[in-house]
PDB file of N, CA and C and ligand atoms in Angstrom:
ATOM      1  N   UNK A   1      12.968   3.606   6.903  1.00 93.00           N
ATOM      2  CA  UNK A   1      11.550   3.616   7.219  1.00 93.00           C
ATOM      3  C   UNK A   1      10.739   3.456   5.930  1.00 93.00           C
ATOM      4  N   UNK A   2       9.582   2.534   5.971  1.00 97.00           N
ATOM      5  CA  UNK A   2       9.059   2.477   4.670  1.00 97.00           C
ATOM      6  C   UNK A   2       8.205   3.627   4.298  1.00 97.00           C
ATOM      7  N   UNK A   3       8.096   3.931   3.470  1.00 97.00           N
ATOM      8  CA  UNK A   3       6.786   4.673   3.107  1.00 97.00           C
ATOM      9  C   UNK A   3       5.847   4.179   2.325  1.00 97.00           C
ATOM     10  N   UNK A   4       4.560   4.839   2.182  1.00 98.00           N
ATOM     11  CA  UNK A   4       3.547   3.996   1.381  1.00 98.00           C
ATOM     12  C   UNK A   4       3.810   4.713   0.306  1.00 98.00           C
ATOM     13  N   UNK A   5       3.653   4.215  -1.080  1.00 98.00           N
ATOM     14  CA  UNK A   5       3.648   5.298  -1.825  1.00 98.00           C
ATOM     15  C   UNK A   5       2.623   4.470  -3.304  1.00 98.00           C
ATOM     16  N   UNK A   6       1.915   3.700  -2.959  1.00 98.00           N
ATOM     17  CA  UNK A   6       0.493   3.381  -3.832  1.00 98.00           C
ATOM     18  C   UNK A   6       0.108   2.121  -3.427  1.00 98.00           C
ATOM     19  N   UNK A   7      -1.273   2.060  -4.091  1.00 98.00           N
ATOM     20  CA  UNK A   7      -2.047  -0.014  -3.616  1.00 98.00           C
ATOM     21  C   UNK A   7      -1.395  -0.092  -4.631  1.00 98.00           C
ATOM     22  N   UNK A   8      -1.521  -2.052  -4.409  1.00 97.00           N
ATOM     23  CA  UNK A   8      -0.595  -2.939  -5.147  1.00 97.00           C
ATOM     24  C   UNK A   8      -1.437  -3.156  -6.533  1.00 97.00           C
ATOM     25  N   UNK A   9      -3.302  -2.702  -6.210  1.00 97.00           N
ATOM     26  CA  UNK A   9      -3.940  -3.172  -7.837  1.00 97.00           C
ATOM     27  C   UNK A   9      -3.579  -2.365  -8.515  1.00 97.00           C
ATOM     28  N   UNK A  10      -2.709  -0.651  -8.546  1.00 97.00           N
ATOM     29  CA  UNK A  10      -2.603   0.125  -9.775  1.00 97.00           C
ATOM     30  C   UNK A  10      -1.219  -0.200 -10.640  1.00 97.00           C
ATOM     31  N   UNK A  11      -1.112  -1.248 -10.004  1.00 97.00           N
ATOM     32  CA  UNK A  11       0.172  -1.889 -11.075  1.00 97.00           C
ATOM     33  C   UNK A  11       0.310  -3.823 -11.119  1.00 97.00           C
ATOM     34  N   UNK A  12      -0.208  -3.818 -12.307  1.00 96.00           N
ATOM     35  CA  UNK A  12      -0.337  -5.150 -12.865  1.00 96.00           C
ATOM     36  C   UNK A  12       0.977  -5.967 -13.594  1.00 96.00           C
ATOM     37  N   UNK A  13       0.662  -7.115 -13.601  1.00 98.00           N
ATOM     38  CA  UNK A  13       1.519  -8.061 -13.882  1.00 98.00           C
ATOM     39  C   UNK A  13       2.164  -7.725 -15.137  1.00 98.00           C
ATOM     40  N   UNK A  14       3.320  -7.626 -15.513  1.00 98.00           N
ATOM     41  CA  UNK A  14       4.098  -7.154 -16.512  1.00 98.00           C
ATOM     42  C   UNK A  14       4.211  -5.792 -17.237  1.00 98.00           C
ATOM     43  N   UNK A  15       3.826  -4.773 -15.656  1.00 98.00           N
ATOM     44  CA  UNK A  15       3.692  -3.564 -16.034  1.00 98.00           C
ATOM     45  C   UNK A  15       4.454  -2.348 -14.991  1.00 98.00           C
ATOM     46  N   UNK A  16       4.359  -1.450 -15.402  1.00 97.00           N
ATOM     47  CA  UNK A  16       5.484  -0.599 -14.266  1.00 97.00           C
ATOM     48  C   UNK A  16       4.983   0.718 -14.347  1.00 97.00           C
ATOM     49  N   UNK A  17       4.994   1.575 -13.173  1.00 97.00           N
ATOM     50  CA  UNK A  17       4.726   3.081 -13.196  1.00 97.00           C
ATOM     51  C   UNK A  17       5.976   3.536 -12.072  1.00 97.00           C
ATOM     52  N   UNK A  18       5.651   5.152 -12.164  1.00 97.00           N
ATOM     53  CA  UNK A  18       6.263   5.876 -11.497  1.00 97.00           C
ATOM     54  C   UNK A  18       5.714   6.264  -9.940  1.00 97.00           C
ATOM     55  N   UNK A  19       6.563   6.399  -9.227  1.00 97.00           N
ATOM     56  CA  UNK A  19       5.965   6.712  -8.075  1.00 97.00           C
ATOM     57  C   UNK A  19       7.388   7.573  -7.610  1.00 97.00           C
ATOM     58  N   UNK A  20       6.877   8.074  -6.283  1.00 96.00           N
ATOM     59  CA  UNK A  20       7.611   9.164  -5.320  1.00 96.00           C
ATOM     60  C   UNK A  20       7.810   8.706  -3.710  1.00 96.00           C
ATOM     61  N   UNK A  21       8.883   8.581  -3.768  1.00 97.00           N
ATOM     62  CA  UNK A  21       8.969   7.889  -1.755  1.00 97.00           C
ATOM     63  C   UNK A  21      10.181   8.818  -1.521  1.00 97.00           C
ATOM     64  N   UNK A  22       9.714   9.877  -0.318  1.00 95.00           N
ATOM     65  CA  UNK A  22      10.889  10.796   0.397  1.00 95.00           C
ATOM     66  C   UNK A  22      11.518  11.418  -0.478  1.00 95.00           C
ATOM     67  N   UNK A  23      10.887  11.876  -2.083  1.00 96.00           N
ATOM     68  CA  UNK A  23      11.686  12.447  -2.923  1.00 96.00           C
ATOM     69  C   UNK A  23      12.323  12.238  -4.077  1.00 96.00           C
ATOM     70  N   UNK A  24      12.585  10.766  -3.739  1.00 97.00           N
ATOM     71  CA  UNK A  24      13.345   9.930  -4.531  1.00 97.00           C
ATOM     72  C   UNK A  24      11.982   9.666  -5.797  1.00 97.00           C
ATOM     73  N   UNK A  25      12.322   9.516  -7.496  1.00 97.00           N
ATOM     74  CA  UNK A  25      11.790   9.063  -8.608  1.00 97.00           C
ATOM     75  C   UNK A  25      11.903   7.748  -8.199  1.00 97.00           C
ATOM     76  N   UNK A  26      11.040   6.637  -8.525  1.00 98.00           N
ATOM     77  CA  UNK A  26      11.551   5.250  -8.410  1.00 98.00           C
ATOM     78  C   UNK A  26      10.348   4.946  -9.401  1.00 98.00           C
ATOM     79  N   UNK A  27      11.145   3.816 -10.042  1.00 98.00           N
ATOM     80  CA  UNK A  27       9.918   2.456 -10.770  1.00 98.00           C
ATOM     81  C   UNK A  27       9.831   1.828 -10.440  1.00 98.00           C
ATOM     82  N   UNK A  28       8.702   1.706 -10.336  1.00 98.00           N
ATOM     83  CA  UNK A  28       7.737   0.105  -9.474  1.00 98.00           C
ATOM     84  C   UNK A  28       7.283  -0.898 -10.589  1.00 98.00           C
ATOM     85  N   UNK A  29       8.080  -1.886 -10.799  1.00 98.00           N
ATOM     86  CA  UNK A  29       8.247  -3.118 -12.378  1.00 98.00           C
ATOM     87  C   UNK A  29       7.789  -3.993 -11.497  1.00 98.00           C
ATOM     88  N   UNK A  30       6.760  -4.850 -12.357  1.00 98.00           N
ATOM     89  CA  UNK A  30       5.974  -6.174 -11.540  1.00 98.00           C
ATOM     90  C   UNK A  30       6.387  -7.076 -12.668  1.00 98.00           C
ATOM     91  N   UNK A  31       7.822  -7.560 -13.087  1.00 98.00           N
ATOM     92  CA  UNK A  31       8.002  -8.282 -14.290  1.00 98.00           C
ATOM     93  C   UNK A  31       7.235  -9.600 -14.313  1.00 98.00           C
ATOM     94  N   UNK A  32       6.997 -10.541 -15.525  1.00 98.00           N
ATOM     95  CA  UNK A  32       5.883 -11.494 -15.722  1.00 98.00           C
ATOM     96  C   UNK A  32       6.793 -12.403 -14.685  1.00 98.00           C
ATOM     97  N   UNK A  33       7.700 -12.979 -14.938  1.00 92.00           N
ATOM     98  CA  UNK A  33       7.591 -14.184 -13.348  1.00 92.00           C
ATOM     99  C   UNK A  33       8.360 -13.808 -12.280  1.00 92.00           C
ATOM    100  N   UNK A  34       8.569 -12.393 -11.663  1.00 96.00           N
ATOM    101  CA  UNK A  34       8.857 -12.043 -10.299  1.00 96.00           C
ATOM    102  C   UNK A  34       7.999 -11.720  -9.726  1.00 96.00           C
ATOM    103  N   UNK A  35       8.457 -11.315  -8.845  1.00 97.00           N
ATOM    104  CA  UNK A  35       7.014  -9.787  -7.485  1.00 97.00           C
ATOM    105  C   UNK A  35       7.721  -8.371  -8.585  1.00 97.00           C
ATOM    106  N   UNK A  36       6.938  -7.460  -7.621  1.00 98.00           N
ATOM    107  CA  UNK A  36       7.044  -6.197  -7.436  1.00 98.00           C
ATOM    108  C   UNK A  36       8.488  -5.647  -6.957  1.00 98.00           C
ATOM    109  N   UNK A  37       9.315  -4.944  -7.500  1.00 98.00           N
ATOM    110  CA  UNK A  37      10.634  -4.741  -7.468  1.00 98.00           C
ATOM    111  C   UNK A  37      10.407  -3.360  -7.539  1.00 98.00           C
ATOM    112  N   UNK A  38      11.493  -2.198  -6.837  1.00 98.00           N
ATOM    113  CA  UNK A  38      11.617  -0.567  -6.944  1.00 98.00           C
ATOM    114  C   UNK A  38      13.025  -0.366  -7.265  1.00 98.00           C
ATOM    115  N   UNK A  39      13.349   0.086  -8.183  1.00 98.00           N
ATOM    116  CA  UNK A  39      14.674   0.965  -9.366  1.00 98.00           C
ATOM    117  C   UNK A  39      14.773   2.391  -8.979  1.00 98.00           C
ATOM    118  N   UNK A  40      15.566   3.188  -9.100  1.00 98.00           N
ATOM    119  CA  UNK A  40      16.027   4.433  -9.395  1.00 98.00           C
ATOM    120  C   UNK A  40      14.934   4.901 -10.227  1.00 98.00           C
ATOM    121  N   UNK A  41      14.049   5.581  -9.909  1.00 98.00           N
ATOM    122  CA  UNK A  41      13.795   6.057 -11.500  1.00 98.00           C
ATOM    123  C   UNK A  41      14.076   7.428 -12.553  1.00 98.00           C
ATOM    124  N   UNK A  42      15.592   7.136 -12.451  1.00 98.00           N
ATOM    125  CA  UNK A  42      16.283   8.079 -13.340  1.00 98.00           C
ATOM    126  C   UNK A  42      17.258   7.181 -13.886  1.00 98.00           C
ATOM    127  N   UNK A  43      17.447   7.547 -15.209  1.00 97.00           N
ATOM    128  CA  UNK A  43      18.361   7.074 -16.331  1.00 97.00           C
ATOM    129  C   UNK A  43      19.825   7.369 -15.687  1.00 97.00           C
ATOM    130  N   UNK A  44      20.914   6.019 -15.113  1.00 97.00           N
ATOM    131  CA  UNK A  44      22.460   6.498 -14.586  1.00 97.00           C
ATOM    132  C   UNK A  44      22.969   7.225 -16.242  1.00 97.00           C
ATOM    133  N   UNK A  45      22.289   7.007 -17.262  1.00 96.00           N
ATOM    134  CA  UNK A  45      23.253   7.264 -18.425  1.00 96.00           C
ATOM    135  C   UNK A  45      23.104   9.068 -18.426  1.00 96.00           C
ATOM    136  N   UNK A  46      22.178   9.732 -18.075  1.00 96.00           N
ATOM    137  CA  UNK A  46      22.109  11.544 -17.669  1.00 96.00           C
ATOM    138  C   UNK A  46      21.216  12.026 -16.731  1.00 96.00           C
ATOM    139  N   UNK A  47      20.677  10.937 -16.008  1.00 95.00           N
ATOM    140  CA  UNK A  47      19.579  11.273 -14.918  1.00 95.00           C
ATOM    141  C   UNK A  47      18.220  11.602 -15.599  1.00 95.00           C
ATOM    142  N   UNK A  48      18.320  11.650 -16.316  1.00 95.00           N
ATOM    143  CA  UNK A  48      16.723  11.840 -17.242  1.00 95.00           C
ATOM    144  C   UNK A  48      15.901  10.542 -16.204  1.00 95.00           C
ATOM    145  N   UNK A  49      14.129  11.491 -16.599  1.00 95.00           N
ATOM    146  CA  UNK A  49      13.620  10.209 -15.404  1.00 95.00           C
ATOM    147  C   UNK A  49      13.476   9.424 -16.627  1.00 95.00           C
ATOM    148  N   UNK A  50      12.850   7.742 -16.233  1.00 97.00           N
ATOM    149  CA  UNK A  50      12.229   7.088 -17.099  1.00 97.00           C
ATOM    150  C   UNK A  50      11.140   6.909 -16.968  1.00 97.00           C
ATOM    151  N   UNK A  51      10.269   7.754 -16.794  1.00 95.00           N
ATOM    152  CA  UNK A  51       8.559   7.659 -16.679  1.00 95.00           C
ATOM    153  C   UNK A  51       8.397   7.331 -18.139  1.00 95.00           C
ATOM    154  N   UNK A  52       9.086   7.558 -19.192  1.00 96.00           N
ATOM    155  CA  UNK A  52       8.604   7.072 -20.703  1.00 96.00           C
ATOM    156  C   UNK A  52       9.354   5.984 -21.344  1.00 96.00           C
ATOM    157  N   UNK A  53       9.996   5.483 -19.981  1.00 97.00           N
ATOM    158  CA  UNK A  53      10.377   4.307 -20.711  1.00 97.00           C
ATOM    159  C   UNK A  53       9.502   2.954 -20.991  1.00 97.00           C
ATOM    160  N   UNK A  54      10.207   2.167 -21.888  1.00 98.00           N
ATOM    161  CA  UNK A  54       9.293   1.181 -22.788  1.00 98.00           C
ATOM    162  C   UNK A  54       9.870   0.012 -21.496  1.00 98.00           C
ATOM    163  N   UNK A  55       8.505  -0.757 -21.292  1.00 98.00           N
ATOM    164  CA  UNK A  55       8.878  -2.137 -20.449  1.00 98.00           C
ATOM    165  C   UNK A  55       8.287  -2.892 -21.091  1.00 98.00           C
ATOM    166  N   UNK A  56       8.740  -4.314 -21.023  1.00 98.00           N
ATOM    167  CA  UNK A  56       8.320  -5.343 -21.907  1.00 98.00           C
ATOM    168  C   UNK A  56       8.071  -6.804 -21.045  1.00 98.00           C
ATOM    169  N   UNK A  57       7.406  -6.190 -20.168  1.00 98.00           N
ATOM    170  CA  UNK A  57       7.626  -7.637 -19.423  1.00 98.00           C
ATOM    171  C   UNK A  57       8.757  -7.975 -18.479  1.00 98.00           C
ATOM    172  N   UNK A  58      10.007  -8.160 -18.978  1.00 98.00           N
ATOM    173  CA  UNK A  58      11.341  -8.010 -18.692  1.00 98.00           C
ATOM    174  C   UNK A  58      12.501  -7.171 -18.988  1.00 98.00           C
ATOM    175  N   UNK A  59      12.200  -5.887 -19.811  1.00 98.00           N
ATOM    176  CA  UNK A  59      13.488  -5.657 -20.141  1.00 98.00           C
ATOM    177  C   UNK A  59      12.804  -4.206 -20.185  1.00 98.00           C
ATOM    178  N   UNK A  60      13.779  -3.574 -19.368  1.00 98.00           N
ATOM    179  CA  UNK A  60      13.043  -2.030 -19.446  1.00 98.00           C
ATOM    180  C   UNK A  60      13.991  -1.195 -20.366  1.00 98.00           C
ATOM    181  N   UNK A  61      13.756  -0.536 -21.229  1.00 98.00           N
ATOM    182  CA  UNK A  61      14.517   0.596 -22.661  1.00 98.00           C
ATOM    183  C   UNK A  61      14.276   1.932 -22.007  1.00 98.00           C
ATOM    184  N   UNK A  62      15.780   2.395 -21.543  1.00 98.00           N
ATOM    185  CA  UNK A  62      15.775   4.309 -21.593  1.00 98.00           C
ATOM    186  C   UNK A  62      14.621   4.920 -23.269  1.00 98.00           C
ATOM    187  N   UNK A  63      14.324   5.569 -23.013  1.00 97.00           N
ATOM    188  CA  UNK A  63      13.650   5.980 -24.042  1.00 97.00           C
ATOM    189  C   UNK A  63      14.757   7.276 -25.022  1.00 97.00           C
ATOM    190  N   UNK A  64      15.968   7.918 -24.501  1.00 97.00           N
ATOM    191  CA  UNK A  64      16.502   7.994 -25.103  1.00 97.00           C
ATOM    192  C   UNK A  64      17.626   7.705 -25.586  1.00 97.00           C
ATOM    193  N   UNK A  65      18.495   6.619 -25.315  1.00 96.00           N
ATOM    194  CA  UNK A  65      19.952   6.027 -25.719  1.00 96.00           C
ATOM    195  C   UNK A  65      19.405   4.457 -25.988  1.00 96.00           C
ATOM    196  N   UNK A  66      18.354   3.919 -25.082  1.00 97.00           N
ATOM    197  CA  UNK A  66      18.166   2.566 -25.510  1.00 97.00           C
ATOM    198  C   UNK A  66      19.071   1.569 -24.472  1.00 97.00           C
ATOM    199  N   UNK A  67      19.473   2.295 -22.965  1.00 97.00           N
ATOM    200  CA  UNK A  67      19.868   1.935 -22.473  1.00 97.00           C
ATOM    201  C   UNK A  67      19.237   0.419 -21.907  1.00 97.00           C
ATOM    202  N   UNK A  68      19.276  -0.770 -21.348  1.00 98.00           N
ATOM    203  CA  UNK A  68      18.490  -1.321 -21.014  1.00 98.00           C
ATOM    204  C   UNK A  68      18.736  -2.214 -19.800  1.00 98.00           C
ATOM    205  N   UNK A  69      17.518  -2.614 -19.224  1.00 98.00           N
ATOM    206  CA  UNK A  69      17.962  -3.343 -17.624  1.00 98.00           C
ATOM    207  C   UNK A  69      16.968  -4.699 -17.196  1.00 98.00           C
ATOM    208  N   UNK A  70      17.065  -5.081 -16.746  1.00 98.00           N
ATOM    209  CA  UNK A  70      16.394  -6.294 -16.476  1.00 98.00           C
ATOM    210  C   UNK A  70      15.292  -6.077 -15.022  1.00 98.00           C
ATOM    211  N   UNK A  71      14.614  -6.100 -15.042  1.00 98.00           N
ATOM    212  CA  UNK A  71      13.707  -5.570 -13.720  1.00 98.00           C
ATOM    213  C   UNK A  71      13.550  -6.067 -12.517  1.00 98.00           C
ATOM    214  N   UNK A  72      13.856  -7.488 -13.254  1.00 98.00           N
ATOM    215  CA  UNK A  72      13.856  -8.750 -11.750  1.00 98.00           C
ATOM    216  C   UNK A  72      14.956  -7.910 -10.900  1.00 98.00           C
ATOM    217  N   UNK A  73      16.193  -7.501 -11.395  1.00 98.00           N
ATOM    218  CA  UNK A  73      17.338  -7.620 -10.569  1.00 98.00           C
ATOM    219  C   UNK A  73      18.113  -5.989 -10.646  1.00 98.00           C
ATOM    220  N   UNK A  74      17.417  -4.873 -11.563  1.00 98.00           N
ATOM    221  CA  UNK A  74      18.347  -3.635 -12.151  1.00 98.00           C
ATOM    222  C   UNK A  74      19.573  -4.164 -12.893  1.00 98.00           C
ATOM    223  N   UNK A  75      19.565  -5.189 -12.980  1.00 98.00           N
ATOM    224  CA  UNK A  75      21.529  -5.454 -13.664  1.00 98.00           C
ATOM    225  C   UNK A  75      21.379  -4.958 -15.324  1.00 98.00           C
ATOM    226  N   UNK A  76      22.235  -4.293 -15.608  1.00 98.00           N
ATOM    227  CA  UNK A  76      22.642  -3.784 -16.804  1.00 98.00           C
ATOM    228  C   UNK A  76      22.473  -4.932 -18.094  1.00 98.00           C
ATOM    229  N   UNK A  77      21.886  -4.744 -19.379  1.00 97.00           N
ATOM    230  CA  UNK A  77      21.874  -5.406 -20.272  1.00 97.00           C
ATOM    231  C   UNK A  77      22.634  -4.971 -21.562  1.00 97.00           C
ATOM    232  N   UNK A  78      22.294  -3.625 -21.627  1.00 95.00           N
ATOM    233  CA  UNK A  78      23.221  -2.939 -23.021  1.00 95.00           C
ATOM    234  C   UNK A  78      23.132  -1.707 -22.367  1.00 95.00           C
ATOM    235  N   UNK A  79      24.432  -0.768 -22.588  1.00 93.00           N
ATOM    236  CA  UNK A  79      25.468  -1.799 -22.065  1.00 93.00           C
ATOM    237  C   UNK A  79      25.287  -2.136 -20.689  1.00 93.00           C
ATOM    238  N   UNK A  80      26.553  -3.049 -20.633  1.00 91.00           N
ATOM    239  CA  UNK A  80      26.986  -3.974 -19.888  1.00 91.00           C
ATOM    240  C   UNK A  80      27.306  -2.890 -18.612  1.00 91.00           C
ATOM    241  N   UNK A  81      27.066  -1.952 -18.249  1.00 88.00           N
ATOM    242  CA  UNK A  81      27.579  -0.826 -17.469  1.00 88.00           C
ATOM    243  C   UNK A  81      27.140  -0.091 -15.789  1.00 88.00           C
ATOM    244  N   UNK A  82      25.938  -0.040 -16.598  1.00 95.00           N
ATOM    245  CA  UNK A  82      25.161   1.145 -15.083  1.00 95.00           C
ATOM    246  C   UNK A  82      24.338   0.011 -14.332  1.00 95.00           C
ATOM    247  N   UNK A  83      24.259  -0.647 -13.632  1.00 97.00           N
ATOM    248  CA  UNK A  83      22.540  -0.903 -13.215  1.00 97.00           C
ATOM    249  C   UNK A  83      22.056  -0.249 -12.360  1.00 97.00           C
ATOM    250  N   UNK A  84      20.869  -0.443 -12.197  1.00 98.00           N
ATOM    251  CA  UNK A  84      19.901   0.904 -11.401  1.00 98.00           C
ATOM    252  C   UNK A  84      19.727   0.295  -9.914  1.00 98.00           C
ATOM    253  N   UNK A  85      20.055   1.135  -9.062  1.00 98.00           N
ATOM    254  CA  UNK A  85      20.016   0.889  -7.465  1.00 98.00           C
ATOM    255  C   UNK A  85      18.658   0.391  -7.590  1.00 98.00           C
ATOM    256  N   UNK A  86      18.303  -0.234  -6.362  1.00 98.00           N
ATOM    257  CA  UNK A  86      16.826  -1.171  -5.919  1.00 98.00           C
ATOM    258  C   UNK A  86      16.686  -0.690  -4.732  1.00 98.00           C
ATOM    259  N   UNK A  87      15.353  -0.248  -4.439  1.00 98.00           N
ATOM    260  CA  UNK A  87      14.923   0.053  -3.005  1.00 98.00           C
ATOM    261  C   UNK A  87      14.071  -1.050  -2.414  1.00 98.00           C
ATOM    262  N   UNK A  88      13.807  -1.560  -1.110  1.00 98.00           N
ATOM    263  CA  UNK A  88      13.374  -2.507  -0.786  1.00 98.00           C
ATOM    264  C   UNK A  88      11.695  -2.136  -0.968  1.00 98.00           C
ATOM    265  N   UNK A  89      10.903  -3.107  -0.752  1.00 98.00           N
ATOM    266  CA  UNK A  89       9.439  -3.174  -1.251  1.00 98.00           C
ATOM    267  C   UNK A  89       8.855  -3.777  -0.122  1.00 98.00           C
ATOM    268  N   UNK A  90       7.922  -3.240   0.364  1.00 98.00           N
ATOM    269  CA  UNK A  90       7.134  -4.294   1.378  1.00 98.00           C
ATOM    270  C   UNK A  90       5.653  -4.441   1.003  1.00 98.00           C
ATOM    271  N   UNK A  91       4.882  -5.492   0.714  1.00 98.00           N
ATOM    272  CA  UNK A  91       3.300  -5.002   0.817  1.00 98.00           C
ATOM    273  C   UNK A  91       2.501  -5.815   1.616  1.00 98.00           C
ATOM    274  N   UNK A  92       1.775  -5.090   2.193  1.00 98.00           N
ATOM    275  CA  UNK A  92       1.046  -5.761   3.625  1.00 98.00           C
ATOM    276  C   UNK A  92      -0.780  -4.916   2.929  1.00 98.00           C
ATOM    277  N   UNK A  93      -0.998  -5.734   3.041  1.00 98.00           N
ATOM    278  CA  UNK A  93      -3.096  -5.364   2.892  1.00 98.00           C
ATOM    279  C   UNK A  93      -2.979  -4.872   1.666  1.00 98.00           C
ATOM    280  N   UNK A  94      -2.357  -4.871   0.746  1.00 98.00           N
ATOM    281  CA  UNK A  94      -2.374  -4.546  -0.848  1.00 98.00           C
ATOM    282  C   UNK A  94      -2.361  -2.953  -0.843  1.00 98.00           C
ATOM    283  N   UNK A  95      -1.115  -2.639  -0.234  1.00 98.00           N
ATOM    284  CA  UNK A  95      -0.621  -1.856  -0.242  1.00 98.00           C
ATOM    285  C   UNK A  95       0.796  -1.872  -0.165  1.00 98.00           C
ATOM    286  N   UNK A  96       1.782  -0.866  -1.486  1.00 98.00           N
ATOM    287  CA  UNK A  96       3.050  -1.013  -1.265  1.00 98.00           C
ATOM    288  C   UNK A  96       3.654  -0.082  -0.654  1.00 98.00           C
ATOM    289  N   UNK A  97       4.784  -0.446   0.001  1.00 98.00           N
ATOM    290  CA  UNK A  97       5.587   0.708   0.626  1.00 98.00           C
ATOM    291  C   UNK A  97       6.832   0.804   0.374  1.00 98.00           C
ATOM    292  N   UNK A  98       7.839   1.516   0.106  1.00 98.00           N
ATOM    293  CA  UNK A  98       9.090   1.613  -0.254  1.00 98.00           C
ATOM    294  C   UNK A  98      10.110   2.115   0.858  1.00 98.00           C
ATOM    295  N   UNK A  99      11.306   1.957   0.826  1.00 98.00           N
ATOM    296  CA  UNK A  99      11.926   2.127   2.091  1.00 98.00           C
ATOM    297  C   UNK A  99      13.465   2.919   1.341  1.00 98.00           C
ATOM    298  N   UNK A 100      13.121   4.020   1.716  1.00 98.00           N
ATOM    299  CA  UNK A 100      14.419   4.849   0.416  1.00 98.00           C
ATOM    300  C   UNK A 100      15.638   5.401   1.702  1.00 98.00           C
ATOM    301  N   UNK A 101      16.053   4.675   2.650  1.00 98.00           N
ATOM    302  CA  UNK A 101      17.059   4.719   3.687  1.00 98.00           C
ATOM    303  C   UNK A 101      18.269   4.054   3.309  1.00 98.00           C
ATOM    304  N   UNK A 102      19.558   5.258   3.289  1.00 97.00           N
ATOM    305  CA  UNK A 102      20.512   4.998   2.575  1.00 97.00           C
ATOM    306  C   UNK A 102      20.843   4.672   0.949  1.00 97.00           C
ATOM    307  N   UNK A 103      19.350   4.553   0.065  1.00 98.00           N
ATOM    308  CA  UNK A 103      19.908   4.505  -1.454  1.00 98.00           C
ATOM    309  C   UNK A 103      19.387   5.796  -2.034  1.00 98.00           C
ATOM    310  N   UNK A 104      20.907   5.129  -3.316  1.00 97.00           N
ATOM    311  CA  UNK A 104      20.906   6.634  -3.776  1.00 97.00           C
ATOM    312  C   UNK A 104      20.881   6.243  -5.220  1.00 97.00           C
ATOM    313  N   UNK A 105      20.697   7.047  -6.654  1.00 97.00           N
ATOM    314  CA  UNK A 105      20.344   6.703  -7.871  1.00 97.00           C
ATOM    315  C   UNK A 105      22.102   6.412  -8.171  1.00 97.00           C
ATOM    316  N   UNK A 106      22.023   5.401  -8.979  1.00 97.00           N
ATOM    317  CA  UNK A 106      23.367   5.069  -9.203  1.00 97.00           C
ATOM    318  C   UNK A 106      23.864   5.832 -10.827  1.00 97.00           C
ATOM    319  N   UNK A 107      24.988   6.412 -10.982  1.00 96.00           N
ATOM    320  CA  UNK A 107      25.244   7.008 -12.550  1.00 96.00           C
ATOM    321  C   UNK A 107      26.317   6.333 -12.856  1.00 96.00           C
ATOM    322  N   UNK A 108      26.377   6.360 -14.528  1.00 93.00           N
ATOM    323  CA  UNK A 108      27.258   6.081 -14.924  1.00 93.00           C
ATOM    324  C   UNK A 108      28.315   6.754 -14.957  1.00 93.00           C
ATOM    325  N   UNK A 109      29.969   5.968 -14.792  1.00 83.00           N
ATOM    326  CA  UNK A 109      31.187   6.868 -14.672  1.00 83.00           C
ATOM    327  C   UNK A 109      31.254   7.658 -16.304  1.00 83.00           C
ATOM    328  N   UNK A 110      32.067   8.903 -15.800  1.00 74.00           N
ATOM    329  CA  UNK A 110      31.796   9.874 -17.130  1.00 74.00           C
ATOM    330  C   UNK A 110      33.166   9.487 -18.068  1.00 74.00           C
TER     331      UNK A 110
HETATM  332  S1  FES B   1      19.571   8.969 -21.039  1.00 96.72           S
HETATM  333 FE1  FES B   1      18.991   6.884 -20.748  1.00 96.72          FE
HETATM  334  S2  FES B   1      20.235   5.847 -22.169  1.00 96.72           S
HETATM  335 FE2  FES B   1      20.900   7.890 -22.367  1.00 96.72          FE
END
């Protein structure tokens, strides 16, 4: 089931915040040439959230190991290891909604 969990103007083109759907941390990344995409938003490398992580357009940095991921898709960049589960996104009247049924934050093996 989706939930709403913000309008689509408080997050701009090559920029990302935090939001809350059913509990779940998630980042909402609008990288420069995709849509609007939703991540885990906890670090698989110790669950730390990443509300302070650095985004660049494309490449989002754990703020503490330097872990990093690609936003279009969560796939792992350095390392080559964790990528971050994706929740589906819907937006209808400029409003987004997230749909957190069946995902779960993905970690890295210890
Ligand atoms: S906690 Fe994110 S890279 Fe270590």
């Amino acid at each position: 089931m989706f939930t709403r969990v913000c309008k689509e103007d408080t997050i701009a083109v090559g920029g990302m915040r935090v939001v809350i759907a059913d509990a779940h941390v998630i980042i909402l990344a609008w990288p420069d040439n995709g849509v609007i995409k939703a991540f885990q938003g906890v670090c698989p490398h110790t669950n730390m959230p990443l509300a302070e992580a650095d985004f660049d357009g494309t490449v989002l940095t754990c703020p503490s190991h330097a872990w990093t991921w690609d936003m279009n898709t969560g796939a792992p960049i350095h390392p080559q290891e964790s990528p971050l589960a994706e929740y589906p996104v819907k937006i209808e009247d400029g409003v987004v909604y997230i749909d957190t049924d069946g995902v779960s934050p993905l970690y890295a093996s210890p």
